[in-house]
């Protein structure tokens, strides 16, 4: 019996037929609602065709939704930022329920968890009191407004200042989109 007498040999493949692994796609965290997940306060999504149809070929998406993950549920009462530029509270619009501490604590932990996954960038939902990168109103008692980033976005910018971050609306600008893509891809080098 000669079974096992000869070691298995790799099958020869000419260079044109050799299998090569597909190129690695950079991981990009994306607000879940932009990927079509029904996680918004009203139970809807903000599916973004540009993300799903064009950028999906370039990136591996890692979905996240701070408001759902902090326990607000779907549907939920909308929240807003109240206070001033130095001290903001995240409160429910009707009931005034204070989500500040939960969101700040969650934001710190979640950002670090996401970074451990080797992320190369973030695409955030604009105008969100948690994810908005800029222009989020802070309502003051005197009726005036200031603007800032959402609470989760603040934690993100604090802990990952070198990573590319963009809001979905800014992806419509060809130059901003190309800059973001190049910055993300350079994170792999």
PDB file of C-alpha atoms in Angstrom:
ATOM      1  CA  UNK A   1       0.000   0.000   0.000  1.00  0.00           C
ATOM      2  CA  UNK A   2       1.572   3.282  -1.152  1.00  0.00           C
ATOM      3  CA  UNK A   3      -1.000   5.734   0.285  1.00  0.00           C
ATOM      4  CA  UNK A   4       0.654   8.566   2.140  1.00  0.00           C
ATOM      5  CA  UNK A   5       4.065   7.795   0.722  1.00  0.00           C
ATOM      6  CA  UNK A   6       4.276  10.903  -1.477  1.00  0.00           C
ATOM      7  CA  UNK A   7       3.615  14.355  -0.020  1.00  0.00           C
ATOM      8  CA  UNK A   8       0.918  16.501  -1.587  1.00  0.00           C
ATOM      9  CA  UNK A   9       2.356  18.950  -4.053  1.00  0.00           C
ATOM     10  CA  UNK A  10       0.988  22.337  -4.984  1.00  0.00           C
ATOM     11  CA  UNK A  11      -0.488  22.400  -8.418  1.00  0.00           C
ATOM     12  CA  UNK A  12       1.596  24.544 -10.729  1.00  0.00           C
ATOM     13  CA  UNK A  13      -0.180  27.574 -12.146  1.00  0.00           C
ATOM     14  CA  UNK A  14       1.410  29.809 -14.740  1.00  0.00           C
ATOM     15  CA  UNK A  15       1.743  33.448 -13.560  1.00  0.00           C
ATOM     16  CA  UNK A  16      -1.288  34.511 -15.603  1.00  0.00           C
ATOM     17  CA  UNK A  17      -3.479  32.022 -13.679  1.00  0.00           C
ATOM     18  CA  UNK A  18      -2.099  32.480 -10.168  1.00  0.00           C
ATOM     19  CA  UNK A  19      -4.679  33.449  -7.616  1.00  0.00           C
ATOM     20  CA  UNK A  20      -4.102  36.801  -5.970  1.00  0.00           C
ATOM     21  CA  UNK A  21      -6.090  38.046  -3.025  1.00  0.00           C
ATOM     22  CA  UNK A  22      -8.436  40.918  -3.786  1.00  0.00           C
ATOM     23  CA  UNK A  23      -7.067  44.312  -2.775  1.00  0.00           C
ATOM     24  CA  UNK A  24      -8.009  45.284   0.768  1.00  0.00           C
ATOM     25  CA  UNK A  25     -10.821  47.804   0.997  1.00  0.00           C
ATOM     26  CA  UNK A  26     -10.335  50.457   3.668  1.00  0.00           C
ATOM     27  CA  UNK A  27     -12.887  50.302   6.495  1.00  0.00           C
ATOM     28  CA  UNK A  28     -15.022  53.409   6.864  1.00  0.00           C
ATOM     29  CA  UNK A  29     -17.551  53.885   9.666  1.00  0.00           C
ATOM     30  CA  UNK A  30     -20.857  55.252   8.353  1.00  0.00           C
ATOM     31  CA  UNK A  31     -23.953  56.554  10.114  1.00  0.00           C
ATOM     32  CA  UNK A  32     -26.363  53.613   9.805  1.00  0.00           C
ATOM     33  CA  UNK A  33     -29.266  55.698   8.495  1.00  0.00           C
ATOM     34  CA  UNK A  34     -27.196  56.608   5.414  1.00  0.00           C
ATOM     35  CA  UNK A  35     -26.868  52.907   4.588  1.00  0.00           C
ATOM     36  CA  UNK A  36     -30.646  52.491   4.553  1.00  0.00           C
ATOM     37  CA  UNK A  37     -31.134  51.235   8.102  1.00  0.00           C
ATOM     38  CA  UNK A  38     -34.382  52.536   9.606  1.00  0.00           C
ATOM     39  CA  UNK A  39     -32.831  53.968  12.776  1.00  0.00           C
ATOM     40  CA  UNK A  40     -33.850  57.631  12.667  1.00  0.00           C
ATOM     41  CA  UNK A  41     -36.001  59.230  15.331  1.00  0.00           C
ATOM     42  CA  UNK A  42     -39.104  58.801  13.146  1.00  0.00           C
ATOM     43  CA  UNK A  43     -38.346  55.197  12.171  1.00  0.00           C
ATOM     44  CA  UNK A  44     -37.126  56.190   8.712  1.00  0.00           C
ATOM     45  CA  UNK A  45     -33.730  56.123   7.029  1.00  0.00           C
ATOM     46  CA  UNK A  46     -31.691  58.621   5.020  1.00  0.00           C
ATOM     47  CA  UNK A  47     -30.408  56.099   2.469  1.00  0.00           C
ATOM     48  CA  UNK A  48     -27.746  57.751   0.376  1.00  0.00           C
ATOM     49  CA  UNK A  49     -27.451  56.363  -3.159  1.00  0.00           C
ATOM     50  CA  UNK A  50     -24.003  57.895  -3.691  1.00  0.00           C
ATOM     51  CA  UNK A  51     -22.695  55.940  -0.709  1.00  0.00           C
ATOM     52  CA  UNK A  52     -24.335  52.680  -1.614  1.00  0.00           C
ATOM     53  CA  UNK A  53     -23.809  52.792  -5.353  1.00  0.00           C
ATOM     54  CA  UNK A  54     -20.447  54.506  -5.809  1.00  0.00           C
ATOM     55  CA  UNK A  55     -18.403  54.403  -2.627  1.00  0.00           C
ATOM     56  CA  UNK A  56     -19.467  50.861  -1.721  1.00  0.00           C
ATOM     57  CA  UNK A  57     -16.988  49.616  -4.326  1.00  0.00           C
ATOM     58  CA  UNK A  58     -14.127  51.492  -2.646  1.00  0.00           C
ATOM     59  CA  UNK A  59     -14.799  50.984   1.062  1.00  0.00           C
ATOM     60  CA  UNK A  60     -15.903  48.362   3.543  1.00  0.00           C
ATOM     61  CA  UNK A  61     -18.661  50.066   5.525  1.00  0.00           C
ATOM     62  CA  UNK A  62     -18.931  49.689   9.303  1.00  0.00           C
ATOM     63  CA  UNK A  63     -22.390  50.965  10.326  1.00  0.00           C
ATOM     64  CA  UNK A  64     -23.073  52.695  13.643  1.00  0.00           C
ATOM     65  CA  UNK A  65     -25.871  54.764  15.199  1.00  0.00           C
ATOM     66  CA  UNK A  66     -25.038  56.471  18.501  1.00  0.00           C
ATOM     67  CA  UNK A  67     -28.643  57.324  19.355  1.00  0.00           C
ATOM     68  CA  UNK A  68     -29.846  53.732  18.960  1.00  0.00           C
ATOM     69  CA  UNK A  69     -26.753  52.265  20.605  1.00  0.00           C
ATOM     70  CA  UNK A  70     -27.124  54.550  23.616  1.00  0.00           C
ATOM     71  CA  UNK A  71     -30.650  53.173  24.129  1.00  0.00           C
ATOM     72  CA  UNK A  72     -32.936  55.833  22.683  1.00  0.00           C
ATOM     73  CA  UNK A  73     -34.853  53.308  20.569  1.00  0.00           C
ATOM     74  CA  UNK A  74     -36.731  53.637  17.267  1.00  0.00           C
ATOM     75  CA  UNK A  75     -38.943  55.558  16.851  1.00  0.00           C
ATOM     76  CA  UNK A  76     -37.896  58.034  19.517  1.00  0.00           C
ATOM     77  CA  UNK A  77     -38.392  61.569  20.615  1.00  0.00           C
ATOM     78  CA  UNK A  78     -35.990  63.862  18.747  1.00  0.00           C
ATOM     79  CA  UNK A  79     -33.138  65.415  20.715  1.00  0.00           C
ATOM     80  CA  UNK A  80     -31.368  68.748  20.518  1.00  0.00           C
ATOM     81  CA  UNK A  81     -28.382  70.478  22.075  1.00  0.00           C
ATOM     82  CA  UNK A  82     -29.088  73.107  24.727  1.00  0.00           C
ATOM     83  CA  UNK A  83     -26.644  75.382  26.550  1.00  0.00           C
ATOM     84  CA  UNK A  84     -23.657  77.163  25.084  1.00  0.00           C
ATOM     85  CA  UNK A  85     -20.460  76.419  23.189  1.00  0.00           C
ATOM     86  CA  UNK A  86     -18.627  75.501  26.427  1.00  0.00           C
ATOM     87  CA  UNK A  87     -21.365  73.375  27.990  1.00  0.00           C
ATOM     88  CA  UNK A  88     -23.952  71.503  25.971  1.00  0.00           C
ATOM     89  CA  UNK A  89     -26.709  69.179  27.100  1.00  0.00           C
ATOM     90  CA  UNK A  90     -28.428  66.692  24.787  1.00  0.00           C
ATOM     91  CA  UNK A  91     -32.112  66.769  25.717  1.00  0.00           C
ATOM     92  CA  UNK A  92     -35.303  65.324  24.287  1.00  0.00           C
ATOM     93  CA  UNK A  93     -37.332  68.067  22.611  1.00  0.00           C
ATOM     94  CA  UNK A  94     -40.705  67.421  24.330  1.00  0.00           C
ATOM     95  CA  UNK A  95     -39.954  65.702  27.650  1.00  0.00           C
ATOM     96  CA  UNK A  96     -36.569  67.285  28.321  1.00  0.00           C
ATOM     97  CA  UNK A  97     -35.040  63.876  29.140  1.00  0.00           C
ATOM     98  CA  UNK A  98     -31.300  64.431  29.480  1.00  0.00           C
ATOM     99  CA  UNK A  99     -29.170  62.086  27.335  1.00  0.00           C
ATOM    100  CA  UNK A 100     -25.919  64.024  27.775  1.00  0.00           C
ATOM    101  CA  UNK A 101     -24.000  61.735  30.116  1.00  0.00           C
ATOM    102  CA  UNK A 102     -25.120  58.576  28.318  1.00  0.00           C
ATOM    103  CA  UNK A 103     -24.046  59.982  24.929  1.00  0.00           C
ATOM    104  CA  UNK A 104     -20.716  61.376  26.165  1.00  0.00           C
ATOM    105  CA  UNK A 105     -19.810  58.106  27.915  1.00  0.00           C
ATOM    106  CA  UNK A 106     -20.952  56.050  24.927  1.00  0.00           C
ATOM    107  CA  UNK A 107     -19.128  58.325  22.464  1.00  0.00           C
ATOM    108  CA  UNK A 108     -15.809  57.960  24.258  1.00  0.00           C
ATOM    109  CA  UNK A 109     -16.086  54.143  24.357  1.00  0.00           C
ATOM    110  CA  UNK A 110     -17.547  53.669  20.863  1.00  0.00           C
ATOM    111  CA  UNK A 111     -14.940  55.801  19.127  1.00  0.00           C
ATOM    112  CA  UNK A 112     -12.164  53.755  20.722  1.00  0.00           C
ATOM    113  CA  UNK A 113     -13.931  50.488  19.782  1.00  0.00           C
ATOM    114  CA  UNK A 114     -14.289  51.643  16.189  1.00  0.00           C
ATOM    115  CA  UNK A 115     -10.649  52.706  16.019  1.00  0.00           C
ATOM    116  CA  UNK A 116      -9.593  49.238  17.219  1.00  0.00           C
ATOM    117  CA  UNK A 117     -11.235  47.839  14.065  1.00  0.00           C
ATOM    118  CA  UNK A 118      -8.647  49.612  11.922  1.00  0.00           C
ATOM    119  CA  UNK A 119     -10.931  52.263  10.499  1.00  0.00           C
ATOM    120  CA  UNK A 120      -9.575  54.626   7.880  1.00  0.00           C
ATOM    121  CA  UNK A 121     -12.343  57.260   7.952  1.00  0.00           C
ATOM    122  CA  UNK A 122     -15.873  58.272   8.954  1.00  0.00           C
ATOM    123  CA  UNK A 123     -18.955  59.381   7.013  1.00  0.00           C
ATOM    124  CA  UNK A 124     -21.389  61.154   9.328  1.00  0.00           C
ATOM    125  CA  UNK A 125     -25.027  62.222   9.043  1.00  0.00           C
ATOM    126  CA  UNK A 126     -25.172  66.000   8.733  1.00  0.00           C
ATOM    127  CA  UNK A 127     -27.437  68.081  10.981  1.00  0.00           C
ATOM    128  CA  UNK A 128     -27.572  65.322  13.622  1.00  0.00           C
ATOM    129  CA  UNK A 129     -27.177  66.419  17.269  1.00  0.00           C
ATOM    130  CA  UNK A 130     -25.018  63.339  17.777  1.00  0.00           C
ATOM    131  CA  UNK A 131     -23.239  62.804  14.423  1.00  0.00           C
ATOM    132  CA  UNK A 132     -23.183  66.199  12.726  1.00  0.00           C
ATOM    133  CA  UNK A 133     -19.614  67.371  12.153  1.00  0.00           C
ATOM    134  CA  UNK A 134     -20.485  71.053  11.986  1.00  0.00           C
ATOM    135  CA  UNK A 135     -23.325  73.553  12.169  1.00  0.00           C
ATOM    136  CA  UNK A 136     -25.356  71.801  14.879  1.00  0.00           C
ATOM    137  CA  UNK A 137     -27.414  74.399  16.733  1.00  0.00           C
ATOM    138  CA  UNK A 138     -27.011  74.847  20.467  1.00  0.00           C
ATOM    139  CA  UNK A 139     -30.218  76.454  21.687  1.00  0.00           C
ATOM    140  CA  UNK A 140     -29.713  78.987  24.477  1.00  0.00           C
ATOM    141  CA  UNK A 141     -32.206  80.128  27.105  1.00  0.00           C
ATOM    142  CA  UNK A 142     -32.127  83.686  25.715  1.00  0.00           C
ATOM    143  CA  UNK A 143     -33.327  82.395  22.327  1.00  0.00           C
ATOM    144  CA  UNK A 144     -29.976  82.803  20.620  1.00  0.00           C
ATOM    145  CA  UNK A 145     -28.095  79.982  18.915  1.00  0.00           C
ATOM    146  CA  UNK A 146     -24.477  78.942  18.644  1.00  0.00           C
ATOM    147  CA  UNK A 147     -23.200  76.132  16.459  1.00  0.00           C
ATOM    148  CA  UNK A 148     -20.988  73.151  17.170  1.00  0.00           C
ATOM    149  CA  UNK A 149     -20.491  69.499  16.265  1.00  0.00           C
ATOM    150  CA  UNK A 150     -22.790  66.770  17.579  1.00  0.00           C
ATOM    151  CA  UNK A 151     -21.737  65.064  20.816  1.00  0.00           C
ATOM    152  CA  UNK A 152     -20.538  61.845  19.173  1.00  0.00           C
ATOM    153  CA  UNK A 153     -18.726  63.818  16.463  1.00  0.00           C
ATOM    154  CA  UNK A 154     -16.974  65.825  19.194  1.00  0.00           C
ATOM    155  CA  UNK A 155     -15.663  62.608  20.783  1.00  0.00           C
ATOM    156  CA  UNK A 156     -14.590  61.365  17.362  1.00  0.00           C
ATOM    157  CA  UNK A 157     -12.648  64.526  16.542  1.00  0.00           C
ATOM    158  CA  UNK A 158     -11.032  64.455  19.982  1.00  0.00           C
ATOM    159  CA  UNK A 159      -9.812  60.846  19.765  1.00  0.00           C
ATOM    160  CA  UNK A 160      -9.136  60.565  16.020  1.00  0.00           C
ATOM    161  CA  UNK A 161      -8.074  64.018  14.833  1.00  0.00           C
ATOM    162  CA  UNK A 162      -5.944  62.605  12.006  1.00  0.00           C
ATOM    163  CA  UNK A 163      -8.625  60.415  10.438  1.00  0.00           C
ATOM    164  CA  UNK A 164     -10.649  61.773   7.527  1.00  0.00           C
ATOM    165  CA  UNK A 165     -14.220  62.695   8.455  1.00  0.00           C
ATOM    166  CA  UNK A 166     -16.914  63.941   6.096  1.00  0.00           C
ATOM    167  CA  UNK A 167     -20.664  64.498   6.183  1.00  0.00           C
ATOM    168  CA  UNK A 168     -22.778  62.886   3.501  1.00  0.00           C
ATOM    169  CA  UNK A 169     -23.797  66.259   2.058  1.00  0.00           C
ATOM    170  CA  UNK A 170     -20.158  67.173   1.445  1.00  0.00           C
ATOM    171  CA  UNK A 171     -19.721  64.001  -0.648  1.00  0.00           C
ATOM    172  CA  UNK A 172     -21.808  65.706  -3.368  1.00  0.00           C
ATOM    173  CA  UNK A 173     -18.906  68.085  -3.960  1.00  0.00           C
ATOM    174  CA  UNK A 174     -16.583  66.271  -6.373  1.00  0.00           C
ATOM    175  CA  UNK A 175     -13.399  67.861  -4.988  1.00  0.00           C
ATOM    176  CA  UNK A 176     -14.362  67.149  -1.366  1.00  0.00           C
ATOM    177  CA  UNK A 177     -15.316  63.563  -2.268  1.00  0.00           C
ATOM    178  CA  UNK A 178     -12.042  62.913  -4.106  1.00  0.00           C
ATOM    179  CA  UNK A 179     -10.041  64.444  -1.268  1.00  0.00           C
ATOM    180  CA  UNK A 180     -11.847  62.215   1.246  1.00  0.00           C
ATOM    181  CA  UNK A 181     -11.299  59.084  -0.876  1.00  0.00           C
ATOM    182  CA  UNK A 182      -7.573  59.865  -1.234  1.00  0.00           C
ATOM    183  CA  UNK A 183      -7.208  60.570   2.482  1.00  0.00           C
ATOM    184  CA  UNK A 184      -8.954  57.291   3.377  1.00  0.00           C
ATOM    185  CA  UNK A 185      -6.877  55.255   0.947  1.00  0.00           C
ATOM    186  CA  UNK A 186      -3.666  56.827   2.231  1.00  0.00           C
ATOM    187  CA  UNK A 187      -4.509  55.475   5.705  1.00  0.00           C
ATOM    188  CA  UNK A 188      -3.772  51.963   4.372  1.00  0.00           C
ATOM    189  CA  UNK A 189      -0.197  52.858   3.420  1.00  0.00           C
TER     190      UNK A 189
END
